[in-house]
mmCIF file of N, CA, C and O in Angstrom:
data_model
loop_
_atom_site.group_PDB
_atom_site.id
_atom_site.type_symbol
_atom_site.label_atom_id
_atom_site.label_comp_id
_atom_site.label_asym_id
_atom_site.label_seq_id
_atom_site.Cartn_x
_atom_site.Cartn_y
_atom_site.Cartn_z
ATOM 1 N N MET A 1 -14.853 -229.623 6.896
ATOM 2 C CA MET A 1 -15.021 -229.222 5.517
ATOM 3 C C MET A 1 -16.458 -228.769 5.296
ATOM 4 O O MET A 1 -17.388 -229.480 5.638
ATOM 5 N N ARG A 2 -16.609 -227.586 4.719
ATOM 6 C CA ARG A 2 -17.936 -227.026 4.481
ATOM 7 C C ARG A 2 -18.467 -227.535 3.152
ATOM 8 O O ARG A 2 -17.745 -227.592 2.175
ATOM 9 N N PRO A 3 -19.763 -227.844 3.115
ATOM 10 C CA PRO A 3 -20.347 -228.234 1.822
ATOM 11 C C PRO A 3 -20.409 -227.024 0.901
ATOM 12 O O PRO A 3 -20.543 -225.885 1.352
ATOM 13 N N GLU A 4 -20.286 -227.278 -0.387
ATOM 14 C CA GLU A 4 -20.366 -226.180 -1.350
ATOM 15 C C GLU A 4 -21.765 -225.600 -1.346
ATOM 16 O O GLU A 4 -22.745 -226.321 -1.243
ATOM 17 N N THR A 5 -21.827 -224.286 -1.450
ATOM 18 C CA THR A 5 -23.138 -223.647 -1.509
ATOM 19 C C THR A 5 -23.639 -223.697 -2.946
ATOM 20 O O THR A 5 -22.846 -223.600 -3.884
ATOM 21 N N PRO A 6 -24.936 -223.860 -3.138
ATOM 22 C CA PRO A 6 -25.463 -223.897 -4.507
ATOM 23 C C PRO A 6 -25.267 -222.560 -5.193
ATOM 24 O O PRO A 6 -25.163 -221.515 -4.541
ATOM 25 N N GLU A 7 -25.203 -222.595 -6.510
ATOM 26 C CA GLU A 7 -25.036 -221.372 -7.283
ATOM 27 C C GLU A 7 -26.213 -220.453 -7.027
ATOM 28 O O GLU A 7 -27.361 -220.874 -7.005
ATOM 29 N N ARG A 8 -25.896 -219.172 -6.844
ATOM 30 C CA ARG A 8 -26.943 -218.187 -6.588
ATOM 31 C C ARG A 8 -27.718 -217.918 -7.865
ATOM 32 O O ARG A 8 -27.153 -217.904 -8.942
ATOM 33 N N PRO A 9 -29.035 -217.636 -7.755
ATOM 34 C CA PRO A 9 -29.829 -217.367 -8.948
ATOM 35 C C PRO A 9 -29.486 -216.042 -9.620
ATOM 36 O O PRO A 9 -29.812 -215.830 -10.755
ATOM 37 N N GLU A 10 -28.842 -215.141 -8.906
ATOM 38 C CA GLU A 10 -28.468 -213.866 -9.492
ATOM 39 C C GLU A 10 -26.979 -213.660 -9.292
ATOM 40 O O GLU A 10 -26.426 -213.988 -8.259
ATOM 41 N N THR A 11 -26.319 -213.127 -10.288
ATOM 42 C CA THR A 11 -24.886 -212.904 -10.262
ATOM 43 C C THR A 11 -24.618 -211.422 -10.122
ATOM 44 O O THR A 11 -25.218 -210.631 -10.840
ATOM 45 N N PRO A 12 -23.733 -211.031 -9.197
ATOM 46 C CA PRO A 12 -23.455 -209.603 -9.079
ATOM 47 C C PRO A 12 -22.927 -209.036 -10.384
ATOM 48 O O PRO A 12 -22.160 -209.676 -11.082
ATOM 49 N N GLY A 13 -23.366 -207.837 -10.705
ATOM 50 C CA GLY A 13 -22.913 -207.164 -11.916
ATOM 51 C C GLY A 13 -22.669 -205.701 -11.612
ATOM 52 O O GLY A 13 -22.866 -205.244 -10.491
ATOM 53 N N ALA A 14 -22.250 -204.971 -12.590
ATOM 54 C CA ALA A 14 -21.998 -203.537 -12.418
ATOM 55 C C ALA A 14 -23.305 -202.834 -12.090
ATOM 56 O O ALA A 14 -24.238 -202.860 -12.868
ATOM 57 N N GLY A 15 -23.395 -202.239 -10.937
ATOM 58 C CA GLY A 15 -24.568 -201.456 -10.576
ATOM 59 C C GLY A 15 -25.763 -202.288 -10.134
ATOM 60 O O GLY A 15 -26.853 -201.793 -10.002
ATOM 61 N N GLY A 16 -25.612 -203.566 -9.926
ATOM 62 C CA GLY A 16 -26.750 -204.371 -9.504
ATOM 63 C C GLY A 16 -26.489 -205.840 -9.756
ATOM 64 O O GLY A 16 -25.368 -206.303 -9.665
ATOM 65 N N THR A 17 -27.546 -206.553 -10.077
ATOM 66 C CA THR A 17 -27.403 -207.970 -10.336
ATOM 67 C C THR A 17 -27.907 -208.293 -11.729
ATOM 68 O O THR A 17 -28.748 -207.596 -12.275
ATOM 69 N N ILE A 18 -27.366 -209.345 -12.278
ATOM 70 C CA ILE A 18 -27.811 -209.818 -13.577
ATOM 71 C C ILE A 18 -28.766 -210.967 -13.316
ATOM 72 O O ILE A 18 -28.381 -211.958 -12.691
ATOM 73 N N PRO A 19 -30.012 -210.849 -13.744
ATOM 74 C CA PRO A 19 -30.978 -211.903 -13.456
ATOM 75 C C PRO A 19 -30.594 -213.226 -14.097
ATOM 76 O O PRO A 19 -29.996 -213.256 -15.172
ATOM 77 N N SER A 20 -30.940 -214.303 -13.431
ATOM 78 C CA SER A 20 -30.707 -215.628 -13.983
ATOM 79 C C SER A 20 -31.573 -215.817 -15.220
ATOM 80 O O SER A 20 -32.485 -215.032 -15.496
ATOM 81 N N THR A 21 -31.290 -216.849 -15.961
ATOM 82 C CA THR A 21 -32.059 -217.154 -17.168
ATOM 83 C C THR A 21 -33.528 -217.354 -16.834
ATOM 84 O O THR A 21 -34.406 -216.887 -17.564
ATOM 85 N N GLU A 22 -33.806 -218.014 -15.720
ATOM 86 C CA GLU A 22 -35.193 -218.254 -15.315
ATOM 87 C C GLU A 22 -35.889 -216.944 -14.979
ATOM 88 O O GLU A 22 -37.034 -216.727 -15.348
ATOM 89 N N ARG A 23 -35.181 -216.072 -14.306
ATOM 90 C CA ARG A 23 -35.760 -214.778 -13.925
ATOM 91 C C ARG A 23 -36.047 -213.935 -15.166
ATOM 92 O O ARG A 23 -37.087 -213.310 -15.281
ATOM 93 N N ARG A 24 -35.109 -213.937 -16.102
ATOM 94 C CA ARG A 24 -35.297 -213.204 -17.356
ATOM 95 C C ARG A 24 -36.514 -213.756 -18.103
ATOM 96 O O ARG A 24 -37.316 -213.002 -18.640
ATOM 97 N N ALA A 25 -36.661 -215.074 -18.116
ATOM 98 C CA ALA A 25 -37.804 -215.702 -18.789
ATOM 99 C C ALA A 25 -39.121 -215.276 -18.139
ATOM 100 O O ALA A 25 -40.125 -215.064 -18.828
ATOM 101 N N GLU A 26 -39.129 -215.127 -16.819
ATOM 102 C CA GLU A 26 -40.336 -214.667 -16.124
ATOM 103 C C GLU A 26 -40.679 -213.238 -16.531
ATOM 104 O O GLU A 26 -41.852 -212.912 -16.735
ATOM 105 N N LEU A 27 -39.664 -212.390 -16.646
ATOM 106 C CA LEU A 27 -39.901 -211.003 -17.062
ATOM 107 C C LEU A 27 -40.421 -210.949 -18.494
ATOM 108 O O LEU A 27 -41.335 -210.181 -18.804
ATOM 109 N N VAL A 28 -39.865 -211.779 -19.370
ATOM 110 C CA VAL A 28 -40.334 -211.838 -20.760
ATOM 111 C C VAL A 28 -41.796 -212.269 -20.798
ATOM 112 O O VAL A 28 -42.600 -211.695 -21.532
ATOM 113 N N GLU A 29 -42.149 -213.238 -19.992
ATOM 114 C CA GLU A 29 -43.543 -213.699 -19.954
ATOM 115 C C GLU A 29 -44.475 -212.583 -19.472
ATOM 116 O O GLU A 29 -45.569 -212.410 -20.004
ATOM 117 N N LEU A 30 -44.042 -211.809 -18.481
ATOM 118 C CA LEU A 30 -44.854 -210.679 -18.015
ATOM 119 C C LEU A 30 -45.085 -209.681 -19.145
ATOM 120 O O LEU A 30 -46.220 -209.241 -19.363
ATOM 121 N N VAL A 31 -44.031 -209.337 -19.878
ATOM 122 C CA VAL A 31 -44.164 -208.367 -20.967
ATOM 123 C C VAL A 31 -45.039 -208.936 -22.076
ATOM 124 O O VAL A 31 -45.880 -208.220 -22.632
ATOM 125 N N ARG A 32 -44.894 -210.203 -22.377
ATOM 126 C CA ARG A 32 -45.760 -210.828 -23.398
ATOM 127 C C ARG A 32 -47.225 -210.713 -23.010
ATOM 128 O O ARG A 32 -48.074 -210.393 -23.841
ATOM 129 N N ARG A 33 -47.506 -210.993 -21.754
ATOM 130 C CA ARG A 33 -48.894 -210.913 -21.288
ATOM 131 C C ARG A 33 -49.422 -209.495 -21.381
ATOM 132 O O ARG A 33 -50.585 -209.279 -21.742
ATOM 133 N N ILE A 34 -48.581 -208.512 -21.076
ATOM 134 C CA ILE A 34 -48.991 -207.109 -21.177
ATOM 135 C C ILE A 34 -49.278 -206.762 -22.634
ATOM 136 O O ILE A 34 -50.311 -206.168 -22.958
ATOM 137 N N LEU A 35 -48.359 -207.143 -23.529
ATOM 138 C CA LEU A 35 -48.514 -206.831 -24.957
ATOM 139 C C LEU A 35 -49.737 -207.518 -25.565
ATOM 140 O O LEU A 35 -50.368 -206.984 -26.469
ATOM 141 N N ASP A 36 -50.073 -208.703 -25.063
ATOM 142 C CA ASP A 36 -51.213 -209.458 -25.589
ATOM 143 C C ASP A 36 -52.548 -209.016 -25.004
ATOM 144 O O ASP A 36 -53.594 -209.545 -25.374
ATOM 145 N N GLY A 37 -52.516 -208.056 -24.067
ATOM 146 C CA GLY A 37 -53.762 -207.567 -23.478
ATOM 147 C C GLY A 37 -54.398 -208.544 -22.505
ATOM 148 O O GLY A 37 -55.622 -208.587 -22.356
ATOM 149 N N ASP A 38 -53.576 -209.305 -21.822
ATOM 150 C CA ASP A 38 -54.050 -210.261 -20.817
ATOM 151 C C ASP A 38 -54.938 -209.548 -19.800
ATOM 152 O O ASP A 38 -54.682 -208.391 -19.450
ATOM 153 N N PRO A 39 -55.989 -210.200 -19.312
ATOM 154 C CA PRO A 39 -56.850 -209.568 -18.301
ATOM 155 C C PRO A 39 -56.079 -209.158 -17.040
ATOM 156 O O PRO A 39 -56.498 -208.262 -16.323
ATOM 157 N N GLU A 40 -54.959 -209.816 -16.780
ATOM 158 C CA GLU A 40 -54.136 -209.491 -15.613
ATOM 159 C C GLU A 40 -52.977 -208.554 -15.978
ATOM 160 O O GLU A 40 -51.981 -208.480 -15.255
ATOM 161 N N ALA A 41 -53.084 -207.829 -17.095
ATOM 162 C CA ALA A 41 -51.989 -206.977 -17.583
ATOM 163 C C ALA A 41 -51.577 -205.920 -16.562
ATOM 164 O O ALA A 41 -50.381 -205.624 -16.428
ATOM 165 N N ASP A 42 -52.523 -205.350 -15.835
ATOM 166 C CA ASP A 42 -52.175 -204.330 -14.836
ATOM 167 C C ASP A 42 -51.274 -204.925 -13.751
ATOM 168 O O ASP A 42 -50.279 -204.316 -13.351
ATOM 169 N N HIS A 43 -51.632 -206.109 -13.306
ATOM 170 C CA HIS A 43 -50.821 -206.797 -12.288
ATOM 171 C C HIS A 43 -49.449 -207.152 -12.860
ATOM 172 O O HIS A 43 -48.425 -206.956 -12.189
ATOM 173 N N CYS A 44 -49.416 -207.630 -14.090
ATOM 174 C CA CYS A 44 -48.148 -207.978 -14.744
ATOM 175 C C CYS A 44 -47.260 -206.743 -14.871
ATOM 176 O O CYS A 44 -46.046 -206.829 -14.652
ATOM 177 N N LEU A 45 -47.845 -205.605 -15.199
ATOM 178 C CA LEU A 45 -47.080 -204.370 -15.331
ATOM 179 C C LEU A 45 -46.475 -203.964 -13.993
ATOM 180 O O LEU A 45 -45.302 -203.590 -13.917
ATOM 181 N N ARG A 46 -47.254 -204.055 -12.928
ATOM 182 C CA ARG A 46 -46.724 -203.717 -11.604
ATOM 183 C C ARG A 46 -45.576 -204.646 -11.213
ATOM 184 O O ARG A 46 -44.563 -204.195 -10.665
ATOM 185 N N LEU A 47 -45.706 -205.932 -11.519
ATOM 186 C CA LEU A 47 -44.625 -206.880 -11.228
ATOM 187 C C LEU A 47 -43.375 -206.548 -12.045
ATOM 188 O O LEU A 47 -42.255 -206.584 -11.526
ATOM 189 N N PHE A 48 -43.567 -206.248 -13.320
ATOM 190 C CA PHE A 48 -42.441 -205.912 -14.187
ATOM 191 C C PHE A 48 -41.714 -204.680 -13.657
ATOM 192 O O PHE A 48 -40.494 -204.676 -13.510
ATOM 193 N N GLN A 49 -42.462 -203.630 -13.335
ATOM 194 C CA GLN A 49 -41.860 -202.397 -12.836
ATOM 195 C C GLN A 49 -41.138 -202.614 -11.506
ATOM 196 O O GLN A 49 -40.108 -201.986 -11.251
ATOM 197 N N ALA A 50 -41.662 -203.485 -10.674
ATOM 198 C CA ALA A 50 -41.047 -203.745 -9.375
ATOM 199 C C ALA A 50 -39.754 -204.555 -9.493
ATOM 200 O O ALA A 50 -38.942 -204.542 -8.570
ATOM 201 N N ASN A 51 -39.568 -205.231 -10.621
ATOM 202 C CA ASN A 51 -38.422 -206.127 -10.752
ATOM 203 C C ASN A 51 -37.347 -205.659 -11.724
ATOM 204 O O ASN A 51 -36.405 -206.406 -11.994
ATOM 205 N N VAL A 52 -37.474 -204.450 -12.239
ATOM 206 C CA VAL A 52 -36.412 -203.863 -13.059
ATOM 207 C C VAL A 52 -36.102 -202.477 -12.506
ATOM 208 O O VAL A 52 -36.959 -201.845 -11.882
ATOM 209 N N THR A 53 -34.885 -202.004 -12.726
ATOM 210 C CA THR A 53 -34.502 -200.700 -12.185
ATOM 211 C C THR A 53 -34.769 -199.551 -13.146
ATOM 212 O O THR A 53 -34.620 -198.397 -12.764
ATOM 213 N N HIS A 54 -35.175 -199.855 -14.361
ATOM 214 C CA HIS A 54 -35.427 -198.806 -15.351
ATOM 215 C C HIS A 54 -36.545 -197.896 -14.833
ATOM 216 O O HIS A 54 -37.629 -198.368 -14.492
ATOM 217 N N PRO A 55 -36.299 -196.570 -14.758
ATOM 218 C CA PRO A 55 -37.296 -195.667 -14.180
ATOM 219 C C PRO A 55 -38.552 -195.498 -15.038
ATOM 220 O O PRO A 55 -39.587 -195.069 -14.531
ATOM 221 N N ARG A 56 -38.473 -195.843 -16.323
ATOM 222 C CA ARG A 56 -39.632 -195.698 -17.210
ATOM 223 C C ARG A 56 -39.927 -197.029 -17.894
ATOM 224 O O ARG A 56 -40.123 -197.087 -19.106
ATOM 225 N N ALA A 57 -39.963 -198.071 -17.105
ATOM 226 C CA ALA A 57 -40.168 -199.412 -17.647
ATOM 227 C C ALA A 57 -41.476 -199.519 -18.429
ATOM 228 O O ALA A 57 -41.517 -200.141 -19.496
ATOM 229 N N ALA A 58 -42.529 -198.901 -17.942
ATOM 230 C CA ALA A 58 -43.819 -198.960 -18.642
ATOM 231 C C ALA A 58 -43.739 -198.279 -20.006
ATOM 232 O O ALA A 58 -44.361 -198.736 -20.972
ATOM 233 N N ASP A 59 -42.962 -197.213 -20.100
ATOM 234 C CA ASP A 59 -42.821 -196.522 -21.379
ATOM 235 C C ASP A 59 -42.138 -197.389 -22.431
ATOM 236 O O ASP A 59 -42.380 -197.224 -23.629
ATOM 237 N N LEU A 60 -41.278 -198.298 -22.007
ATOM 238 C CA LEU A 60 -40.640 -199.203 -22.961
ATOM 239 C C LEU A 60 -41.686 -200.074 -23.656
ATOM 240 O O LEU A 60 -41.482 -200.516 -24.787
ATOM 241 N N ILE A 61 -42.809 -200.292 -22.988
ATOM 242 C CA ILE A 61 -43.881 -201.122 -23.546
ATOM 243 C C ILE A 61 -44.909 -200.261 -24.285
ATOM 244 O O ILE A 61 -45.264 -200.539 -25.422
ATOM 245 N N PHE A 62 -45.384 -199.200 -23.626
ATOM 246 C CA PHE A 62 -46.498 -198.428 -24.164
ATOM 247 C C PHE A 62 -46.096 -197.233 -25.033
ATOM 248 O O PHE A 62 -46.865 -196.807 -25.885
ATOM 249 N N HIS A 63 -44.925 -196.673 -24.802
ATOM 250 C CA HIS A 63 -44.418 -195.524 -25.571
ATOM 251 C C HIS A 63 -42.947 -195.764 -25.878
ATOM 252 O O HIS A 63 -42.075 -195.022 -25.408
ATOM 253 N N PRO A 64 -42.657 -196.811 -26.641
ATOM 254 C CA PRO A 64 -41.257 -197.208 -26.843
ATOM 255 C C PRO A 64 -40.475 -196.213 -27.696
ATOM 256 O O PRO A 64 -41.049 -195.538 -28.550
ATOM 257 N N PRO A 65 -39.162 -196.152 -27.451
ATOM 258 C CA PRO A 65 -38.316 -195.351 -28.334
ATOM 259 C C PRO A 65 -38.302 -196.003 -29.720
ATOM 260 O O PRO A 65 -38.694 -197.162 -29.884
ATOM 261 N N ALA A 66 -37.832 -195.273 -30.710
ATOM 262 C CA ALA A 66 -37.875 -195.737 -32.112
ATOM 263 C C ALA A 66 -37.262 -197.120 -32.302
ATOM 264 O O ALA A 66 -37.791 -197.944 -33.049
ATOM 265 N N HIS A 67 -36.172 -197.405 -31.608
ATOM 266 C CA HIS A 67 -35.514 -198.699 -31.810
ATOM 267 C C HIS A 67 -36.277 -199.880 -31.196
ATOM 268 O O HIS A 67 -35.933 -201.025 -31.430
ATOM 269 N N LEU A 68 -37.324 -199.592 -30.431
ATOM 270 C CA LEU A 68 -38.122 -200.671 -29.839
ATOM 271 C C LEU A 68 -39.542 -200.753 -30.396
ATOM 272 O O LEU A 68 -40.342 -201.544 -29.912
ATOM 273 N N LEU A 69 -39.851 -199.949 -31.410
ATOM 274 C CA LEU A 69 -41.186 -200.035 -32.015
ATOM 275 C C LEU A 69 -41.394 -201.437 -32.569
ATOM 276 O O LEU A 69 -40.538 -201.962 -33.283
ATOM 277 N N ASP A 70 -42.490 -202.049 -32.223
ATOM 278 C CA ASP A 70 -42.826 -203.401 -32.656
ATOM 279 C C ASP A 70 -41.793 -204.445 -32.233
ATOM 280 O O ASP A 70 -41.677 -205.502 -32.858
ATOM 281 N N ALA A 71 -41.044 -204.165 -31.185
ATOM 282 C CA ALA A 71 -40.036 -205.107 -30.690
ATOM 283 C C ALA A 71 -40.710 -206.251 -29.936
ATOM 284 O O ALA A 71 -41.748 -206.066 -29.303
ATOM 285 N N PRO A 72 -40.109 -207.438 -29.994
ATOM 286 C CA PRO A 72 -40.645 -208.558 -29.213
ATOM 287 C C PRO A 72 -40.366 -208.332 -27.716
ATOM 288 O O PRO A 72 -39.526 -207.504 -27.338
ATOM 289 N N ALA A 73 -41.056 -209.081 -26.906
ATOM 290 C CA ALA A 73 -40.923 -208.961 -25.448
ATOM 291 C C ALA A 73 -39.477 -209.133 -24.994
ATOM 292 O O ALA A 73 -39.027 -208.446 -24.072
ATOM 293 N N GLU A 74 -38.736 -210.004 -25.649
ATOM 294 C CA GLU A 74 -37.348 -210.264 -25.266
ATOM 295 C C GLU A 74 -36.493 -208.994 -25.372
ATOM 296 O O GLU A 74 -35.670 -208.721 -24.502
ATOM 297 N N ARG A 75 -36.680 -208.226 -26.422
ATOM 298 C CA ARG A 75 -35.888 -206.995 -26.611
ATOM 299 C C ARG A 75 -36.281 -205.930 -25.603
ATOM 300 O O ARG A 75 -35.434 -205.167 -25.138
ATOM 301 N N ILE A 76 -37.562 -205.871 -25.260
ATOM 302 C CA ILE A 76 -38.023 -204.896 -24.267
ATOM 303 C C ILE A 76 -37.403 -205.219 -22.905
ATOM 304 O O ILE A 76 -36.902 -204.332 -22.215
ATOM 305 N N VAL A 77 -37.410 -206.481 -22.537
ATOM 306 C CA VAL A 77 -36.812 -206.899 -21.266
ATOM 307 C C VAL A 77 -35.310 -206.626 -21.280
ATOM 308 O O VAL A 77 -34.753 -206.120 -20.300
ATOM 309 N N GLU A 78 -34.658 -206.921 -22.376
ATOM 310 C CA GLU A 78 -33.226 -206.657 -22.519
ATOM 311 C C GLU A 78 -32.918 -205.175 -22.267
ATOM 312 O O GLU A 78 -31.981 -204.836 -21.548
ATOM 313 N N GLU A 79 -33.705 -204.313 -22.872
ATOM 314 C CA GLU A 79 -33.515 -202.867 -22.702
ATOM 315 C C GLU A 79 -33.756 -202.452 -21.252
ATOM 316 O O GLU A 79 -33.003 -201.653 -20.694
ATOM 317 N N ALA A 80 -34.783 -202.989 -20.628
ATOM 318 C CA ALA A 80 -35.088 -202.646 -19.236
ATOM 319 C C ALA A 80 -33.968 -203.103 -18.308
ATOM 320 O O ALA A 80 -33.602 -202.386 -17.371
ATOM 321 N N LEU A 81 -33.397 -204.264 -18.566
ATOM 322 C CA LEU A 81 -32.334 -204.790 -17.710
ATOM 323 C C LEU A 81 -30.993 -204.113 -17.967
ATOM 324 O O LEU A 81 -30.117 -204.126 -17.105
ATOM 325 N N ARG A 82 -30.826 -203.531 -19.126
ATOM 326 C CA ARG A 82 -29.573 -202.859 -19.468
ATOM 327 C C ARG A 82 -29.383 -201.579 -18.659
ATOM 328 O O ARG A 82 -28.260 -201.159 -18.411
ATOM 329 N N TYR A 83 -30.466 -200.959 -18.230
ATOM 330 C CA TYR A 83 -30.392 -199.689 -17.492
ATOM 331 C C TYR A 83 -29.662 -199.874 -16.182
ATOM 332 O O TYR A 83 -29.910 -200.816 -15.435
ATOM 333 N N ARG A 84 -28.756 -198.958 -15.888
ATOM 334 C CA ARG A 84 -28.058 -198.930 -14.602
ATOM 335 C C ARG A 84 -28.176 -197.526 -14.033
ATOM 336 O O ARG A 84 -27.837 -196.553 -14.719
ATOM 337 N N PRO A 85 -28.637 -197.392 -12.794
ATOM 338 C CA PRO A 85 -28.739 -196.062 -12.185
ATOM 339 C C PRO A 85 -27.366 -195.427 -12.030
ATOM 340 O O PRO A 85 -26.368 -196.124 -11.855
ATOM 341 N N ILE A 86 -27.328 -194.125 -12.069
ATOM 342 C CA ILE A 86 -26.082 -193.382 -11.885
ATOM 343 C C ILE A 86 -25.885 -193.135 -10.389
ATOM 344 O O ILE A 86 -26.769 -192.592 -9.723
ATOM 345 N N ALA A 87 -24.743 -193.533 -9.882
ATOM 346 C CA ALA A 87 -24.437 -193.298 -8.478
ATOM 347 C C ALA A 87 -23.919 -191.875 -8.312
ATOM 348 O O ALA A 87 -23.009 -191.456 -9.012
ATOM 349 N N LEU A 88 -24.532 -191.147 -7.416
ATOM 350 C CA LEU A 88 -24.092 -189.768 -7.178
ATOM 351 C C LEU A 88 -23.235 -189.683 -5.957
ATOM 352 O O LEU A 88 -23.283 -190.366 -5.048
#
């Protein structure tokens, strides 16, 4: 009898994976630090861009579309994670 494997931190989803709650919280913290002008904001931005598939992740923060103007970090992360690349 095989022991049960622990639950994976990421669940397969359409076009990729859905980040776990902890992973989403880490992304929100990165965006908060960027929005607050943290001295490590450049590093936080690179981490954020590397961990979401949205091709214009930085624009969601610095040049947001109308529906994200003055949006909290949670909504920005939500929008970045919602993006799914088109398979050709």
